[in-house]
mmCIF file of N, CA and C in Angstrom:
data_model
loop_
_atom_site.group_PDB
_atom_site.id
_atom_site.type_symbol
_atom_site.label_atom_id
_atom_site.label_comp_id
_atom_site.label_asym_id
_atom_site.label_seq_id
_atom_site.Cartn_x
_atom_site.Cartn_y
_atom_site.Cartn_z
ATOM 1 N N MET A 1 0.939 -1.133 0.237
ATOM 2 C CA MET A 1 -0.065 -0.123 -0.148
ATOM 3 C C MET A 1 0.837 1.265 -0.133
ATOM 4 N N ASN A 2 0.620 2.141 -0.987
ATOM 5 C CA ASN A 2 1.684 3.368 -1.113
ATOM 6 C C ASN A 2 1.007 4.429 -0.161
ATOM 7 N N ALA A 3 1.742 5.433 0.261
ATOM 8 C CA ALA A 3 1.492 6.496 1.077
ATOM 9 C C ALA A 3 0.153 7.199 0.727
ATOM 10 N N SER A 4 -0.208 7.354 -0.623
ATOM 11 C CA SER A 4 -1.272 8.098 -0.921
ATOM 12 C C SER A 4 -2.698 7.268 -0.683
ATOM 13 N N THR A 5 -2.511 5.878 -0.950
ATOM 14 C CA THR A 5 -3.553 4.889 -0.798
ATOM 15 C C THR A 5 -3.850 4.936 0.854
ATOM 16 N N LYS A 6 -2.639 4.887 1.765
ATOM 17 C CA LYS A 6 -2.859 4.890 2.814
ATOM 18 C C LYS A 6 -3.552 6.074 3.721
ATOM 19 N N SER A 7 -3.441 7.283 3.040
ATOM 20 C CA SER A 7 -3.857 8.505 3.415
ATOM 21 C C SER A 7 -5.155 8.693 3.172
ATOM 22 N N ASN A 8 -5.774 8.032 1.878
ATOM 23 C CA ASN A 8 -7.142 8.036 1.330
ATOM 24 C C ASN A 8 -7.856 7.037 2.404
ATOM 25 N N SER A 9 -7.292 5.915 2.927
ATOM 26 C CA SER A 9 -8.247 5.014 3.733
ATOM 27 C C SER A 9 -8.045 5.308 5.212
ATOM 28 N N THR A 10 -7.321 6.304 5.631
ATOM 29 C CA THR A 10 -7.209 6.767 7.077
ATOM 30 C C THR A 10 -8.434 7.696 7.491
ATOM 31 N N ASP A 11 -8.904 7.036 8.754
ATOM 32 C CA ASP A 11 -10.265 7.607 9.104
ATOM 33 C C ASP A 11 -9.909 9.284 9.519
ATOM 34 N N PRO A 12 -11.146 10.063 9.029
ATOM 35 C CA PRO A 12 -11.101 11.498 9.290
ATOM 36 C C PRO A 12 -10.480 11.887 10.591
ATOM 37 N N ASP A 13 -11.027 11.275 11.663
ATOM 38 C CA ASP A 13 -10.586 11.802 13.035
ATOM 39 C C ASP A 13 -9.037 11.499 13.123
ATOM 40 N N PHE A 14 -8.234 10.490 12.818
ATOM 41 C CA PHE A 14 -6.986 10.152 12.514
ATOM 42 C C PHE A 14 -6.357 11.173 11.731
ATOM 43 N N LEU A 15 -6.789 11.450 10.679
ATOM 44 C CA LEU A 15 -6.160 12.387 9.642
ATOM 45 C C LEU A 15 -5.948 13.688 10.512
ATOM 46 N N ALA A 16 -7.070 14.172 11.049
ATOM 47 C CA ALA A 16 -7.061 15.437 11.984
ATOM 48 C C ALA A 16 -5.871 15.224 12.938
ATOM 49 N N ILE A 17 -5.781 14.228 13.673
ATOM 50 C CA ILE A 17 -4.794 14.007 14.563
ATOM 51 C C ILE A 17 -3.314 14.185 13.920
ATOM 52 N N LYS A 18 -3.137 13.714 12.742
ATOM 53 C CA LYS A 18 -1.858 13.716 11.988
ATOM 54 C C LYS A 18 -1.653 15.259 11.402
ATOM 55 N N SER A 19 -2.549 15.946 11.268
ATOM 56 C CA SER A 19 -2.425 17.279 11.103
ATOM 57 C C SER A 19 -1.872 18.061 12.025
ATOM 58 N N LEU A 20 -2.755 17.822 13.250
ATOM 59 C CA LEU A 20 -2.411 18.766 14.551
ATOM 60 C C LEU A 20 -0.844 18.324 14.922
ATOM 61 N N PHE A 21 -0.431 17.136 14.727
ATOM 62 C CA PHE A 21 0.915 16.732 15.307
ATOM 63 C C PHE A 21 1.985 17.371 14.121
ATOM 64 N N GLU A 22 1.746 17.335 13.109
ATOM 65 C CA GLU A 22 2.678 17.601 11.966
ATOM 66 C C GLU A 22 2.658 19.409 11.936
ATOM 67 N N ALA A 23 1.418 19.957 12.410
ATOM 68 C CA ALA A 23 1.622 21.520 12.667
ATOM 69 C C ALA A 23 2.059 21.750 13.861
ATOM 70 N N LYS A 24 2.583 20.726 14.435
ATOM 71 C CA LYS A 24 3.391 21.177 15.917
ATOM 72 C C LYS A 24 1.977 21.955 16.859
ATOM 73 N N ILE A 25 0.840 21.579 16.585
ATOM 74 C CA ILE A 25 -0.285 22.166 17.429
ATOM 75 C C ILE A 25 -0.320 21.543 18.640
ATOM 76 N N ILE A 26 -0.102 20.276 18.717
ATOM 77 C CA ILE A 26 -0.187 19.309 19.922
ATOM 78 C C ILE A 26 0.898 19.378 20.839
ATOM 79 N N LYS A 27 0.934 20.045 21.932
ATOM 80 C CA LYS A 27 2.199 20.440 22.813
ATOM 81 C C LYS A 27 1.824 19.402 24.174
ATOM 82 N N SER A 28 0.607 18.709 24.372
ATOM 83 C CA SER A 28 0.239 17.817 25.380
ATOM 84 C C SER A 28 -0.817 16.744 24.873
ATOM 85 N N MET A 29 -0.595 15.618 25.227
ATOM 86 C CA MET A 29 -1.435 14.558 24.737
ATOM 87 C C MET A 29 -2.763 14.692 25.001
ATOM 88 N N LYS A 30 -3.210 15.690 26.049
ATOM 89 C CA LYS A 30 -4.552 15.763 26.682
ATOM 90 C C LYS A 30 -5.291 16.472 25.490
ATOM 91 N N LEU A 31 -4.598 17.123 24.558
ATOM 92 C CA LEU A 31 -5.399 17.777 23.436
ATOM 93 C C LEU A 31 -6.089 16.907 22.702
ATOM 94 N N LEU A 32 -5.587 15.378 22.673
ATOM 95 C CA LEU A 32 -6.262 14.483 21.800
ATOM 96 C C LEU A 32 -7.614 14.144 22.360
ATOM 97 N N GLU A 33 -8.150 14.717 23.655
ATOM 98 C CA GLU A 33 -9.264 14.277 24.198
ATOM 99 C C GLU A 33 -10.543 14.296 23.236
ATOM 100 N N LYS A 34 -10.224 15.471 22.494
ATOM 101 C CA LYS A 34 -11.205 15.929 21.364
ATOM 102 C C LYS A 34 -11.446 15.358 20.196
ATOM 103 N N GLN A 35 -10.647 14.521 19.948
ATOM 104 C CA GLN A 35 -10.142 14.324 18.646
ATOM 105 C C GLN A 35 -10.607 12.616 18.491
ATOM 106 N N GLY A 36 -11.796 12.230 18.593
ATOM 107 C CA GLY A 36 -12.135 10.850 18.423
ATOM 108 C C GLY A 36 -11.792 10.038 19.332
ATOM 109 N N PRO A 37 -11.848 10.388 20.644
ATOM 110 C CA PRO A 37 -11.373 9.573 21.820
ATOM 111 C C PRO A 37 -11.764 8.218 21.976
ATOM 112 N N THR A 38 -13.034 7.895 21.718
ATOM 113 C CA THR A 38 -13.582 6.417 21.743
ATOM 114 C C THR A 38 -13.215 5.720 20.582
ATOM 115 N N LYS A 39 -13.101 6.390 19.435
ATOM 116 C CA LYS A 39 -12.530 5.504 18.308
ATOM 117 C C LYS A 39 -10.977 5.202 18.667
ATOM 118 N N MET A 40 -10.289 6.222 19.062
ATOM 119 C CA MET A 40 -8.867 5.729 19.271
ATOM 120 C C MET A 40 -8.805 4.839 20.324
ATOM 121 N N ALA A 41 -9.566 4.891 21.462
ATOM 122 C CA ALA A 41 -9.353 3.939 22.620
ATOM 123 C C ALA A 41 -9.718 2.537 21.891
ATOM 124 N N LYS A 42 -10.737 2.491 21.223
ATOM 125 C CA LYS A 42 -11.213 1.015 20.856
ATOM 126 C C LYS A 42 -9.899 0.637 19.926
ATOM 127 N N ALA A 43 -9.267 1.483 19.073
ATOM 128 C CA ALA A 43 -8.354 0.968 17.992
ATOM 129 C C ALA A 43 -7.043 0.770 18.952
ATOM 130 N N LEU A 44 -6.800 1.182 20.047
ATOM 131 C CA LEU A 44 -5.788 0.834 20.827
ATOM 132 C C LEU A 44 -5.900 -0.325 21.589
ATOM 133 N N GLY A 45 -7.238 -0.998 21.828
ATOM 134 C CA GLY A 45 -7.566 -1.872 22.547
ATOM 135 C C GLY A 45 -7.520 -1.560 24.017
ATOM 136 N N LEU A 46 -7.986 -0.233 24.447
ATOM 137 C CA LEU A 46 -7.983 0.190 25.690
ATOM 138 C C LEU A 46 -9.457 0.781 26.025
ATOM 139 N N GLN A 47 -9.877 0.551 27.268
ATOM 140 C CA GLN A 47 -11.085 1.384 27.784
ATOM 141 C C GLN A 47 -11.027 2.678 27.475
ATOM 142 N N TYR A 48 -12.129 3.513 27.495
ATOM 143 C CA TYR A 48 -12.284 4.828 27.220
ATOM 144 C C TYR A 48 -11.750 5.401 28.403
ATOM 145 N N ASN A 49 -11.793 5.093 29.560
ATOM 146 C CA ASN A 49 -11.429 5.863 30.670
ATOM 147 C C ASN A 49 -9.669 5.622 31.061
ATOM 148 N N SER A 50 -9.333 4.433 30.557
ATOM 149 C CA SER A 50 -7.824 4.186 30.619
ATOM 150 C C SER A 50 -7.169 5.087 29.470
ATOM 151 N N TYR A 51 -7.675 5.206 28.313
ATOM 152 C CA TYR A 51 -7.162 6.087 27.224
ATOM 153 C C TYR A 51 -6.942 7.519 27.759
ATOM 154 N N LEU A 52 -8.140 7.797 28.367
ATOM 155 C CA LEU A 52 -8.116 9.098 28.855
ATOM 156 C C LEU A 52 -7.048 9.417 29.989
ATOM 157 N N ASP A 53 -6.804 8.380 30.778
ATOM 158 C CA ASP A 53 -5.758 8.342 31.655
ATOM 159 C C ASP A 53 -4.572 8.655 31.191
ATOM 160 N N LYS A 54 -4.134 7.949 30.034
ATOM 161 C CA LYS A 54 -2.734 7.989 29.537
ATOM 162 C C LYS A 54 -2.529 9.453 28.780
ATOM 163 N N LEU A 55 -3.776 9.883 28.293
ATOM 164 C CA LEU A 55 -3.727 11.424 27.861
ATOM 165 C C LEU A 55 -3.244 12.415 28.892
ATOM 166 N N ASN A 56 -3.706 11.905 30.100
ATOM 167 C CA ASN A 56 -3.546 12.986 31.228
ATOM 168 C C ASN A 56 -2.155 12.646 31.657
ATOM 169 N N ASN A 57 -1.486 11.340 31.672
ATOM 170 C CA ASN A 57 -0.357 10.666 32.048
ATOM 171 C C ASN A 57 0.417 10.148 31.011
ATOM 172 N N PRO A 58 0.860 10.784 29.983
ATOM 173 C CA PRO A 58 1.258 10.280 28.783
ATOM 174 C C PRO A 58 2.429 9.044 29.043
ATOM 175 N N GLN A 59 3.206 9.320 30.322
ATOM 176 C CA GLN A 59 4.155 8.215 30.190
ATOM 177 C C GLN A 59 3.807 6.995 30.653
ATOM 178 N N LYS A 60 2.472 6.886 30.747
ATOM 179 C CA LYS A 60 1.785 5.294 30.761
ATOM 180 C C LYS A 60 1.540 4.785 29.236
ATOM 181 N N PHE A 61 1.675 5.618 28.255
ATOM 182 C CA PHE A 61 1.747 5.125 26.991
ATOM 183 C C PHE A 61 2.854 4.172 26.758
ATOM 184 N N THR A 62 2.589 2.851 26.185
ATOM 185 C CA THR A 62 3.930 1.933 25.808
ATOM 186 C C THR A 62 4.314 2.375 24.429
ATOM 187 N N PHE A 63 5.531 1.776 24.244
ATOM 188 C CA PHE A 63 5.804 1.898 22.627
ATOM 189 C C PHE A 63 5.061 1.465 21.947
ATOM 190 N N ALA A 64 4.359 0.325 22.183
ATOM 191 C CA ALA A 64 3.416 -0.174 21.401
ATOM 192 C C ALA A 64 2.143 0.778 20.905
ATOM 193 N N HIS A 65 1.590 1.422 21.953
ATOM 194 C CA HIS A 65 0.779 2.359 21.932
ATOM 195 C C HIS A 65 1.124 3.483 20.986
ATOM 196 N N ILE A 66 2.205 4.039 21.062
ATOM 197 C CA ILE A 66 2.696 4.997 20.190
ATOM 198 C C ILE A 66 3.143 4.845 18.961
ATOM 199 N N PHE A 67 3.364 3.454 18.560
ATOM 200 C CA PHE A 67 3.446 3.020 17.138
ATOM 201 C C PHE A 67 2.135 2.627 16.496
ATOM 202 N N LYS A 68 1.251 2.160 17.547
ATOM 203 C CA LYS A 68 -0.044 1.915 16.708
ATOM 204 C C LYS A 68 -0.767 3.276 16.544
ATOM 205 N N ILE A 69 -0.639 4.444 17.395
ATOM 206 C CA ILE A 69 -1.314 5.663 16.960
ATOM 207 C C ILE A 69 -0.555 6.100 15.691
ATOM 208 N N ALA A 70 0.755 5.999 15.452
ATOM 209 C CA ALA A 70 1.458 6.369 14.597
ATOM 210 C C ALA A 70 0.896 5.693 13.255
ATOM 211 N N ASN A 71 0.693 4.658 13.287
ATOM 212 C CA ASN A 71 0.330 3.494 12.042
ATOM 213 C C ASN A 71 -1.185 4.071 11.875
ATOM 214 N N LEU A 72 -2.155 4.306 12.898
ATOM 215 C CA LEU A 72 -3.376 4.670 12.691
ATOM 216 C C LEU A 72 -3.608 6.121 11.959
ATOM 217 N N CYS A 73 -2.696 7.097 12.317
ATOM 218 C CA CYS A 73 -2.738 8.420 11.996
ATOM 219 C C CYS A 73 -1.859 8.472 10.867
ATOM 220 N N ASP A 74 -1.071 7.550 10.114
ATOM 221 C CA ASP A 74 0.000 7.800 9.201
ATOM 222 C C ASP A 74 0.846 8.789 9.484
ATOM 223 N N LEU A 75 1.618 8.741 10.731
ATOM 224 C CA LEU A 75 2.353 9.710 11.576
ATOM 225 C C LEU A 75 3.746 9.120 11.918
ATOM 226 N N ASP A 76 4.503 10.071 11.809
ATOM 227 C CA ASP A 76 6.073 9.808 12.314
ATOM 228 C C ASP A 76 5.933 9.324 13.647
ATOM 229 N N PRO A 77 6.116 8.121 14.365
ATOM 230 C CA PRO A 77 5.912 7.944 15.895
ATOM 231 C C PRO A 77 6.792 8.928 16.621
ATOM 232 N N ASP A 78 7.933 9.550 16.043
ATOM 233 C CA ASP A 78 8.921 10.476 16.667
ATOM 234 C C ASP A 78 8.174 11.613 17.197
ATOM 235 N N LEU A 79 7.085 12.027 16.445
ATOM 236 C CA LEU A 79 6.508 13.305 16.640
ATOM 237 C C LEU A 79 5.789 12.983 18.067
ATOM 238 N N ILE A 80 4.934 11.911 18.083
ATOM 239 C CA ILE A 80 4.243 11.612 19.261
ATOM 240 C C ILE A 80 5.133 11.480 20.499
ATOM 241 N N TYR A 81 6.261 10.739 20.374
ATOM 242 C CA TYR A 81 7.129 10.588 21.302
ATOM 243 C C TYR A 81 7.751 11.930 21.807
ATOM 244 N N LYS A 82 7.985 12.548 21.119
ATOM 245 C CA LYS A 82 8.552 14.044 21.470
ATOM 246 C C LYS A 82 7.612 14.828 22.356
ATOM 247 N N VAL A 83 6.410 14.620 22.003
ATOM 248 C CA VAL A 83 5.261 15.580 22.895
ATOM 249 C C VAL A 83 5.279 14.977 24.170
ATOM 250 N N ILE A 84 5.151 13.530 24.009
ATOM 251 C CA ILE A 84 5.190 12.691 25.383
ATOM 252 C C ILE A 84 6.414 13.084 26.366
ATOM 253 N N LYS A 85 7.488 12.827 25.592
ATOM 254 C CA LYS A 85 8.795 13.321 26.451
ATOM 255 C C LYS A 85 8.910 14.671 27.013
ATOM 256 N N ASN A 86 8.303 15.678 26.358
ATOM 257 C CA ASN A 86 8.188 17.164 26.730
ATOM 258 C C ASN A 86 7.346 17.253 27.837
ATOM 259 N N GLN A 87 6.135 16.466 27.637
ATOM 260 C CA GLN A 87 5.013 16.691 28.694
ATOM 261 C C GLN A 87 5.393 15.928 29.898
ATOM 262 N N ALA A 88 6.184 14.966 29.644
ATOM 263 C CA ALA A 88 6.790 14.221 30.998
ATOM 264 C C ALA A 88 7.797 14.930 32.041
ATOM 265 N N ARG A 89 8.488 15.752 31.244
ATOM 266 C CA ARG A 89 9.190 16.613 32.090
ATOM 267 C C ARG A 89 8.592 17.695 32.824
ATOM 268 N N VAL A 90 7.518 18.219 32.712
ATOM 269 C CA VAL A 90 7.015 19.124 33.239
ATOM 270 C C VAL A 90 6.598 18.778 34.614
#
């Protein structure tokens, strides 16, 4: 599957997340609460409240979660990791 086919098949909520990360608007994982949280929780195999807890405490995200989010959003996992790393420092 090439990149353009992948983007065309990516869920609109996940494309919105991709855009927010790539535009460097996401400075805190908590900002993802408004971006299809039920859909993302389900895609990650998490309960809704567990996903919200991870957004508020991003150090709880595993590398598997980070790579899954990156894959779902057609996004570089480093962008997600950097946000988590910066947020965990605060």
